[in-house]
PDB file of C-alpha atoms and ligand atoms in Angstrom:
ATOM      1  CA  MET P   1       3.589  11.538  13.640  1.00 95.00           C
ATOM      2  CA  ASN P   2       5.157  10.298  10.415  1.00 97.00           C
ATOM      3  CA  ILE P   3       4.686   6.723   9.225  1.00 98.00           C
ATOM      4  CA  ILE P   4       5.721   4.586   6.266  1.00 98.00           C
ATOM      5  CA  ILE P   5       3.690   1.502   5.433  1.00 98.00           C
ATOM      6  CA  PHE P   6       4.836  -1.499   3.385  1.00 98.00           C
ATOM      7  CA  GLY P   7       2.706  -4.419   2.249  1.00 98.00           C
ATOM      8  CA  PRO P   8       1.993  -6.336  -0.950  1.00 98.00           C
ATOM      9  CA  ASN P   9      -1.075  -5.823  -3.046  1.00 95.00           C
ATOM     10  CA  GLY P  10      -3.781  -7.906  -1.362  1.00 94.00           C
ATOM     11  CA  SER P  11      -2.386  -7.561   2.164  1.00 95.00           C
ATOM     12  CA  GLY P  12      -4.996  -5.069   3.360  1.00 92.00           C
ATOM     13  CA  LYS P  13      -2.534  -2.183   3.310  1.00 95.00           C
ATOM     14  CA  GLY P  14      -5.075   0.212   1.781  1.00 91.00           C
ATOM     15  CA  THR P  15      -7.711  -0.657   4.389  1.00 90.00           C
ATOM     16  CA  GLN P  16      -5.316  -0.232   7.302  1.00 95.00           C
ATOM     17  CA  SER P  17      -3.934   2.993   5.862  1.00 95.00           C
ATOM     18  CA  GLU P  18      -7.429   4.499   5.846  1.00 93.00           C
ATOM     19  CA  LEU P  19      -7.969   3.464   9.473  1.00 94.00           C
ATOM     20  CA  ILE P  20      -4.620   4.814  10.682  1.00 95.00           C
ATOM     21  CA  LYS P  21      -5.015   8.041   8.771  1.00 94.00           C
ATOM     22  CA  ALA P  22      -8.413   8.641  10.368  1.00 93.00           C
ATOM     23  CA  SER P  23      -7.239   7.704  13.886  1.00 94.00           C
ATOM     24  CA  PHE P  24      -4.237  10.057  13.882  1.00 94.00           C
ATOM     25  CA  ASP P  25      -5.408  12.743  11.487  1.00 93.00           C
ATOM     26  CA  LEU P  26      -2.555  12.183   9.042  1.00 95.00           C
ATOM     27  CA  THR P  27      -2.142  13.222   5.445  1.00 96.00           C
ATOM     28  CA  HIS P  28      -2.198  10.030   3.382  1.00 95.00           C
ATOM     29  CA  ILE P  29       0.395  10.206   0.637  1.00 96.00           C
ATOM     30  CA  GLU P  30      -0.110   7.393  -1.841  1.00 96.00           C
ATOM     31  CA  SER P  31       2.309   7.394  -4.761  1.00 97.00           C
ATOM     32  CA  GLY P  32      -0.095   5.468  -7.033  1.00 94.00           C
ATOM     33  CA  ASP P  33      -2.808   7.994  -6.254  1.00 95.00           C
ATOM     34  CA  ILE P  34      -0.583  10.970  -7.073  1.00 96.00           C
ATOM     35  CA  PHE P  35       0.158   9.365 -10.444  1.00 96.00           C
ATOM     36  CA  ARG P  36      -3.548   8.751 -11.081  1.00 95.00           C
ATOM     37  CA  GLY P  37      -4.227  12.425 -10.303  1.00 96.00           C
ATOM     38  CA  HIS P  38      -1.593  13.511 -12.830  1.00 96.00           C
ATOM     39  CA  ILE P  39      -2.974  11.144 -15.476  1.00 96.00           C
ATOM     40  CA  LYS P  40      -6.497  12.433 -14.936  1.00 97.00           C
ATOM     41  CA  GLY P  41      -5.299  16.048 -15.106  1.00 97.00           C
ATOM     42  CA  GLY P  42      -3.350  15.333 -18.307  1.00 97.00           C
ATOM     43  CA  THR P  43      -0.103  16.800 -16.931  1.00 97.00           C
ATOM     44  CA  LYS P  44       3.294  16.170 -18.547  1.00 97.00           C
ATOM     45  CA  LEU P  45       4.222  13.908 -15.640  1.00 96.00           C
ATOM     46  CA  GLY P  46       0.958  12.013 -16.025  1.00 97.00           C
ATOM     47  CA  ILE P  47       1.557  11.434 -19.727  1.00 97.00           C
ATOM     48  CA  GLU P  48       5.102  10.196 -19.043  1.00 97.00           C
ATOM     49  CA  ALA P  49       4.007   7.907 -16.210  1.00 96.00           C
ATOM     50  CA  LYS P  50       0.960   6.381 -17.903  1.00 96.00           C
ATOM     51  CA  SER P  51       2.706   3.913 -20.207  1.00 95.00           C
ATOM     52  CA  TYR P  52       4.698   2.428 -17.321  1.00 95.00           C
ATOM     53  CA  ILE P  53       1.666   2.169 -15.097  1.00 93.00           C
ATOM     54  CA  ASP P  54      -0.453   0.568 -17.824  1.00 90.00           C
ATOM     55  CA  ALA P  55       2.306  -1.986 -18.389  1.00 89.00           C
ATOM     56  CA  GLY P  56       2.387  -2.782 -14.652  1.00 88.00           C
ATOM     57  CA  GLU P  57       5.958  -1.516 -14.358  1.00 93.00           C
ATOM     58  CA  LEU P  58       7.484   0.942 -11.934  1.00 96.00           C
ATOM     59  CA  VAL P  59       7.599   4.524 -13.140  1.00 97.00           C
ATOM     60  CA  PRO P  60      11.316   5.481 -13.489  1.00 98.00           C
ATOM     61  CA  ASP P  61      12.970   6.886 -10.374  1.00 98.00           C
ATOM     62  CA  GLU P  62      13.810  10.205 -12.116  1.00 98.00           C
ATOM     63  CA  ILE P  63      10.084  10.901 -12.269  1.00 98.00           C
ATOM     64  CA  THR P  64       8.890   9.216  -9.080  1.00 98.00           C
ATOM     65  CA  ILE P  65      11.479  10.350  -6.543  1.00 98.00           C
ATOM     66  CA  PRO P  66      11.184  14.150  -6.997  1.00 96.00           C
ATOM     67  CA  MET P  67       7.407  13.870  -7.234  1.00 97.00           C
ATOM     68  CA  VAL P  68       7.042  12.076  -3.901  1.00 97.00           C
ATOM     69  CA  LEU P  69       9.698  14.112  -2.078  1.00 97.00           C
ATOM     70  CA  GLU P  70       8.049  17.353  -3.166  1.00 95.00           C
ATOM     71  CA  THR P  71       4.647  16.120  -2.033  1.00 95.00           C
ATOM     72  CA  LEU P  72       6.103  15.221   1.359  1.00 95.00           C
ATOM     73  CA  SER P  73       7.737  18.598   1.816  1.00 93.00           C
ATOM     74  CA  ASP P  74       4.423  20.327   1.080  1.00 92.00           C
ATOM     75  CA  VAL P  75       2.522  18.576   3.886  1.00 91.00           C
ATOM     76  CA  THR P  76       1.233  21.050   6.431  1.00 83.00           C
ATOM     77  CA  SER P  77      -0.724  18.719   8.723  1.00 79.00           C
ATOM     78  CA  SER P  78       0.696  17.281  11.936  1.00 83.00           C
ATOM     79  CA  GLY P  79       1.954  14.207  10.158  1.00 94.00           C
ATOM     80  CA  TRP P  80       1.840  11.908   7.173  1.00 97.00           C
ATOM     81  CA  LEU P  81       1.385   8.306   6.224  1.00 97.00           C
ATOM     82  CA  LEU P  82       3.477   7.379   3.199  1.00 98.00           C
ATOM     83  CA  ASP P  83       2.161   4.466   1.163  1.00 97.00           C
ATOM     84  CA  GLY P  84       3.663   3.015  -2.043  1.00 97.00           C
ATOM     85  CA  PHE P  85       7.106   4.578  -1.644  1.00 98.00           C
ATOM     86  CA  PRO P  86       9.935   3.572  -1.445  1.00 98.00           C
ATOM     87  CA  ARG P  87       9.595   0.634  -3.828  1.00 98.00           C
ATOM     88  CA  ASN P  88      13.288  -0.074  -4.428  1.00 98.00           C
ATOM     89  CA  VAL P  89      16.689   0.596  -2.868  1.00 98.00           C
ATOM     90  CA  SER P  90      17.391   3.790  -4.753  1.00 98.00           C
ATOM     91  CA  GLN P  91      14.044   5.280  -3.657  1.00 98.00           C
ATOM     92  CA  ALA P  92      14.848   4.193  -0.101  1.00 98.00           C
ATOM     93  CA  GLU P  93      18.237   5.923  -0.221  1.00 98.00           C
ATOM     94  CA  SER P  94      16.725   9.131  -1.595  1.00 98.00           C
ATOM     95  CA  LEU P  95      14.044   9.205   1.057  1.00 98.00           C
ATOM     96  CA  LEU P  96      16.492   8.589   3.912  1.00 98.00           C
ATOM     97  CA  ARG P  97      18.692  11.407   2.611  1.00 98.00           C
ATOM     98  CA  SER P  98      15.791  13.783   2.174  1.00 97.00           C
ATOM     99  CA  LEU P  99      14.400  13.119   5.655  1.00 97.00           C
ATOM    100  CA  SER P 100      17.805  13.656   7.196  1.00 97.00           C
ATOM    101  CA  GLU P 101      18.467  16.875   5.240  1.00 96.00           C
ATOM    102  CA  SER P 102      15.124  18.344   6.212  1.00 95.00           C
ATOM    103  CA  ASN P 103      15.433  17.186   9.840  1.00 94.00           C
ATOM    104  CA  THR P 104      12.172  15.312   9.508  1.00 94.00           C
ATOM    105  CA  SER P 105      11.734  12.516  11.993  1.00 94.00           C
ATOM    106  CA  LEU P 106      10.154   9.268  10.935  1.00 97.00           C
ATOM    107  CA  ASP P 107       8.367   7.561  13.811  1.00 97.00           C
ATOM    108  CA  TYR P 108       7.197   4.209  12.518  1.00 98.00           C
ATOM    109  CA  ILE P 109       7.709   1.762   9.675  1.00 98.00           C
ATOM    110  CA  ILE P 110       4.787  -0.622   9.402  1.00 98.00           C
ATOM    111  CA  GLU P 111       5.332  -3.791   7.434  1.00 98.00           C
ATOM    112  CA  ILE P 112       2.347  -6.020   6.695  1.00 98.00           C
ATOM    113  CA  LYS P 113       3.681  -9.479   5.948  1.00 98.00           C
ATOM    114  CA  LEU P 114       1.661 -11.846   3.845  1.00 98.00           C
ATOM    115  CA  GLU P 115       2.787 -14.851   1.852  1.00 98.00           C
ATOM    116  CA  ARG P 116       2.522 -14.335  -1.900  1.00 98.00           C
ATOM    117  CA  GLY P 117       0.044 -17.136  -2.645  1.00 97.00           C
ATOM    118  CA  ILE P 118      -2.333 -15.880   0.035  1.00 97.00           C
ATOM    119  CA  ALA P 119      -2.088 -12.273  -1.185  1.00 97.00           C
ATOM    120  CA  LYS P 120      -2.952 -13.387  -4.714  1.00 98.00           C
ATOM    121  CA  ASN P 121      -5.925 -15.462  -3.540  1.00 97.00           C
ATOM    122  CA  ARG P 122      -7.212 -12.524  -1.553  1.00 95.00           C
ATOM    123  CA  ILE P 123      -7.259 -10.301  -4.630  1.00 96.00           C
ATOM    124  CA  MET P 124      -8.798 -12.950  -6.872  1.00 97.00           C
ATOM    125  CA  GLY P 125     -11.316 -13.987  -4.207  1.00 97.00           C
ATOM    126  CA  ARG P 126     -12.647 -10.464  -3.651  1.00 95.00           C
ATOM    127  CA  ARG P 127     -16.376 -10.157  -4.457  1.00 96.00           C
ATOM    128  CA  LEU P 128     -18.412  -6.991  -4.632  1.00 95.00           C
ATOM    129  CA  CYS P 129     -21.953  -6.785  -3.373  1.00 97.00           C
ATOM    130  CA  ALA P 130     -24.126  -5.518  -6.227  1.00 97.00           C
ATOM    131  CA  LYS P 131     -26.065  -3.271  -3.804  1.00 97.00           C
ATOM    132  CA  VAL P 132     -23.474  -2.033  -1.275  1.00 95.00           C
ATOM    133  CA  PRO P 133     -19.965  -2.284  -2.762  1.00 89.00           C
ATOM    134  CA  ASN P 134     -18.182  -2.134   0.571  1.00 86.00           C
ATOM    135  CA  HIS P 135     -19.986  -5.079   2.117  1.00 94.00           C
ATOM    136  CA  PRO P 136     -16.982  -7.355   2.694  1.00 91.00           C
ATOM    137  CA  ASN P 137     -17.005 -10.651   0.779  1.00 95.00           C
ATOM    138  CA  ASN P 138     -14.041 -12.818  -0.113  1.00 96.00           C
ATOM    139  CA  LEU P 139     -13.989 -16.461  -1.191  1.00 96.00           C
ATOM    140  CA  PHE P 140     -10.633 -17.033   0.512  1.00 94.00           C
ATOM    141  CA  ILE P 141     -11.072 -15.227   3.826  1.00 92.00           C
ATOM    142  CA  ASP P 142     -13.074 -17.347   6.254  1.00 91.00           C
ATOM    143  CA  ALA P 143     -14.346 -14.396   8.285  1.00 90.00           C
ATOM    144  CA  ILE P 144     -15.983 -12.800   5.239  1.00 93.00           C
ATOM    145  CA  LYS P 145     -16.873 -15.733   3.020  1.00 96.00           C
ATOM    146  CA  PRO P 146     -20.042 -15.212   0.934  1.00 98.00           C
ATOM    147  CA  ILE P 147     -23.047 -17.225   2.091  1.00 98.00           C
ATOM    148  CA  SER P 148     -24.424 -19.587  -0.581  1.00 97.00           C
ATOM    149  CA  GLY P 149     -22.764 -17.485  -3.273  1.00 97.00           C
ATOM    150  CA  LYS P 150     -24.521 -14.274  -2.158  1.00 98.00           C
ATOM    151  CA  CYS P 151     -23.433 -11.212  -0.164  1.00 98.00           C
ATOM    152  CA  ARG P 152     -22.859 -12.334   3.415  1.00 97.00           C
ATOM    153  CA  VAL P 153     -24.276  -9.068   4.769  1.00 97.00           C
ATOM    154  CA  CYS P 154     -27.445  -8.482   2.733  1.00 98.00           C
ATOM    155  CA  GLY P 155     -27.880 -11.525   0.475  1.00 98.00           C
ATOM    156  CA  SER P 156     -27.524  -9.542  -2.772  1.00 98.00           C
ATOM    157  CA  GLU P 157     -25.847 -10.824  -5.921  1.00 98.00           C
ATOM    158  CA  LEU P 158     -22.047 -10.620  -6.026  1.00 98.00           C
ATOM    159  CA  LYS P 159     -19.859  -9.182  -8.789  1.00 97.00           C
ATOM    160  CA  VAL P 160     -16.150  -9.398  -9.576  1.00 96.00           C
ATOM    161  CA  ARG P 161     -13.917  -6.479 -10.455  1.00 89.00           C
ATOM    162  CA  ALA P 162     -12.258  -7.204 -13.803  1.00 89.00           C
ATOM    163  CA  ASP P 163      -8.769  -6.135 -12.685  1.00 88.00           C
ATOM    164  CA  ASP P 164      -8.987  -8.441  -9.659  1.00 93.00           C
ATOM    165  CA  GLN P 165      -9.131 -11.379 -12.100  1.00 95.00           C
ATOM    166  CA  ASP P 166      -6.156 -10.268 -14.214  1.00 93.00           C
ATOM    167  CA  GLU P 167      -3.744 -12.885 -12.944  1.00 95.00           C
ATOM    168  CA  ALA P 168      -0.848 -11.766 -15.145  1.00 95.00           C
ATOM    169  CA  ALA P 169      -1.098  -8.204 -13.829  1.00 93.00           C
ATOM    170  CA  ILE P 170      -1.275  -9.398 -10.221  1.00 95.00           C
ATOM    171  CA  ASN P 171       1.783 -11.620 -10.777  1.00 96.00           C
ATOM    172  CA  LYS P 172       3.712  -8.740 -12.287  1.00 96.00           C
ATOM    173  CA  ARG P 173       3.015  -6.451  -9.322  1.00 95.00           C
ATOM    174  CA  HIS P 174       3.904  -9.222  -6.903  1.00 97.00           C
ATOM    175  CA  ASP P 175       7.117  -9.980  -8.830  1.00 98.00           C
ATOM    176  CA  ILE P 176       8.173  -6.407  -8.104  1.00 97.00           C
ATOM    177  CA  TYR P 177       7.016  -6.388  -4.472  1.00 98.00           C
ATOM    178  CA  TYR P 178       8.478  -9.738  -3.370  1.00 98.00           C
ATOM    179  CA  ASP P 179      11.823  -9.273  -5.154  1.00 98.00           C
ATOM    180  CA  VAL P 180      14.334  -9.310  -2.298  1.00 98.00           C
ATOM    181  CA  SER P 181      17.320  -8.367  -4.465  1.00 97.00           C
ATOM    182  CA  ALA P 182      16.018  -5.400  -6.497  1.00 96.00           C
ATOM    183  CA  GLY P 183      12.358  -4.875  -5.669  1.00 98.00           C
ATOM    184  CA  THR P 184      10.242  -3.479  -2.892  1.00 98.00           C
ATOM    185  CA  LEU P 185      11.288  -5.970  -0.216  1.00 98.00           C
ATOM    186  CA  ALA P 186      14.914  -5.028  -0.974  1.00 98.00           C
ATOM    187  CA  GLY P 187      14.014  -1.341  -0.600  1.00 98.00           C
ATOM    188  CA  ALA P 188      12.093  -2.018   2.603  1.00 98.00           C
ATOM    189  CA  LYS P 189      14.981  -3.973   4.115  1.00 98.00           C
ATOM    190  CA  TYR P 190      17.477  -1.258   3.234  1.00 98.00           C
ATOM    191  CA  PHE P 191      15.183   1.419   4.605  1.00 98.00           C
ATOM    192  CA  ILE P 192      14.454  -0.431   7.869  1.00 98.00           C
ATOM    193  CA  GLU P 193      18.156  -1.134   8.466  1.00 98.00           C
ATOM    194  CA  ASN P 194      19.128   2.476   7.921  1.00 98.00           C
ATOM    195  CA  SER P 195      16.341   4.253   9.735  1.00 98.00           C
ATOM    196  CA  SER P 196      15.954   4.764  13.459  1.00 97.00           C
ATOM    197  CA  ALA P 197      12.152   4.602  13.212  1.00 98.00           C
ATOM    198  CA  LYS P 198      10.398   1.851  15.157  1.00 98.00           C
ATOM    199  CA  HIS P 199       9.677  -1.139  12.928  1.00 98.00           C
ATOM    200  CA  ILE P 200       6.246  -2.685  13.453  1.00 98.00           C
ATOM    201  CA  ASN P 201       5.743  -6.100  11.902  1.00 97.00           C
ATOM    202  CA  VAL P 202       2.175  -7.142  11.253  1.00 96.00           C
ATOM    203  CA  ASP P 203       0.917 -10.618  10.459  1.00 97.00           C
ATOM    204  CA  GLY P 204      -1.295 -10.032   7.432  1.00 96.00           C
ATOM    205  CA  THR P 205      -3.238 -13.273   7.887  1.00 94.00           C
ATOM    206  CA  GLN P 206      -5.163 -11.720  10.784  1.00 93.00           C
ATOM    207  CA  THR P 207      -8.586 -10.106  10.336  1.00 90.00           C
ATOM    208  CA  ILE P 208      -8.920  -6.406   9.513  1.00 88.00           C
ATOM    209  CA  GLU P 209     -10.066  -5.727  13.081  1.00 91.00           C
ATOM    210  CA  GLU P 210      -7.196  -7.682  14.657  1.00 95.00           C
ATOM    211  CA  ILE P 211      -4.611  -5.859  12.559  1.00 96.00           C
ATOM    212  CA  LYS P 212      -6.202  -2.537  13.351  1.00 95.00           C
ATOM    213  CA  GLN P 213      -6.171  -3.232  17.098  1.00 96.00           C
ATOM    214  CA  SER P 214      -2.594  -4.449  17.001  1.00 96.00           C
ATOM    215  CA  LEU P 215      -1.513  -1.295  15.184  1.00 97.00           C
ATOM    216  CA  LEU P 216      -3.454   1.051  17.438  1.00 95.00           C
ATOM    217  CA  THR P 217      -1.837  -0.407  20.549  1.00 96.00           C
ATOM    218  CA  GLN P 218       1.649  -0.038  19.052  1.00 97.00           C
ATOM    219  CA  LEU P 219       1.371   3.457  17.566  1.00 97.00           C
ATOM    220  CA  HIS P 220       1.839   6.325  20.015  1.00 92.00           C
ATOM    221  CA  ARG P 221       1.876  10.018  19.312  1.00 85.00           C
TER     222      ARG P 221
HETATM  223  P1  ADP J 301      -0.646  -1.262  -6.479  1.00 57.00           P
HETATM  224  O1  ADP J 301      -2.016  -1.499  -7.026  1.00 57.00           O
HETATM  225  O2  ADP J 301       0.379  -2.194  -7.033  1.00 57.00           O
HETATM  226  O3  ADP J 301      -0.578  -1.175  -4.978  1.00 57.00           O
HETATM  227  P2  ADP J 301      -0.386   1.656  -6.647  1.00 57.00           P
HETATM  228  O4  ADP J 301      -1.797   2.105  -6.706  1.00 57.00           O
HETATM  229  O5  ADP J 301       0.368   1.896  -5.385  1.00 57.00           O
HETATM  230  O6  ADP J 301      -0.234   0.121  -7.076  1.00 57.00           O
HETATM  231  O7  ADP J 301       0.437   2.308  -7.845  1.00 57.00           O
HETATM  232  C1  ADP J 301      -0.008   2.178  -9.173  1.00 57.00           C
HETATM  233  C2  ADP J 301       1.180   2.235 -10.118  1.00 57.00           C
HETATM  234  O8  ADP J 301       1.881   3.485  -9.978  1.00 57.00           O
HETATM  235  C3  ADP J 301       2.247   1.166  -9.895  1.00 57.00           C
HETATM  236  O9  ADP J 301       1.929  -0.061 -10.503  1.00 57.00           O
HETATM  237  C4  ADP J 301       3.456   1.840 -10.534  1.00 57.00           C
HETATM  238  O10 ADP J 301       3.429   1.768 -11.930  1.00 57.00           O
HETATM  239  C5  ADP J 301       3.285   3.294 -10.144  1.00 57.00           C
HETATM  240  N1  ADP J 301       3.979   3.584  -8.878  1.00 57.00           N
HETATM  241  C6  ADP J 301       3.411   3.797  -7.661  1.00 57.00           C
HETATM  242  N2  ADP J 301       4.346   4.027  -6.720  1.00 57.00           N
HETATM  243  C7  ADP J 301       5.537   3.934  -7.355  1.00 57.00           C
HETATM  244  C8  ADP J 301       6.907   4.050  -6.935  1.00 57.00           C
HETATM  245  N3  ADP J 301       7.246   4.289  -5.656  1.00 57.00           N
HETATM  246  N4  ADP J 301       7.869   3.903  -7.887  1.00 57.00           N
HETATM  247  C9  ADP J 301       7.572   3.669  -9.150  1.00 57.00           C
HETATM  248  N5  ADP J 301       6.314   3.544  -9.618  1.00 57.00           N
HETATM  249  C10 ADP J 301       5.312   3.660  -8.730  1.00 57.00           C
END
């Protein structure tokens, strides 16, 4: 089963990707993660990509497209979940062409929809439990609101992640995502219109569990 997932930063895309990957035993291909691997390994590609990534810009298509398409063609598991690509129309075109040339079927396109202001609040409202970092706490999500300023699960102190408070960086990423003429939403629209894969729309305001259940009932091997 092959899946593409779209969703803005702050929509819960990463969380849902982990859940789907585990449920269907898929290889999770995350373009941002491949770049981080290259940067860590000090490869030529990593060095080229780093300045764009640090500036919050997209890495040029000449670098990104071959890198992702090669990674996809190397997958040996029974399926993949592609996350972070395509991010514009030209990436969408290249991926459609590559899938068609390699006779690879795409089964689902998941799109998590979340209004920009809410996505931004979710990132800025994220709080980390000082004892157990994955205890869920968020000032702007009712279901996981901290209790009296402390971790809702264990009562420990809460911390913030510095990059979650970098409003300019969040705005820049969202500018790219929500751009319906040249950005990711433009790429997603083009891709959805030109692919025969089933399009699953998800309301990102739901809880993690609700989204998970809705996805699991709609995804079939
Ligand atoms: P985000 O935190 O915005 O979801 P990712 O972790 O997916 O970001 O990616 C980190 C960075 O890697 C992006 O800000 C961008 O610079 C680069 N990148 C990831 N995917 C792509 C892509 N498809 N095209 C161009 N650049 C990309």
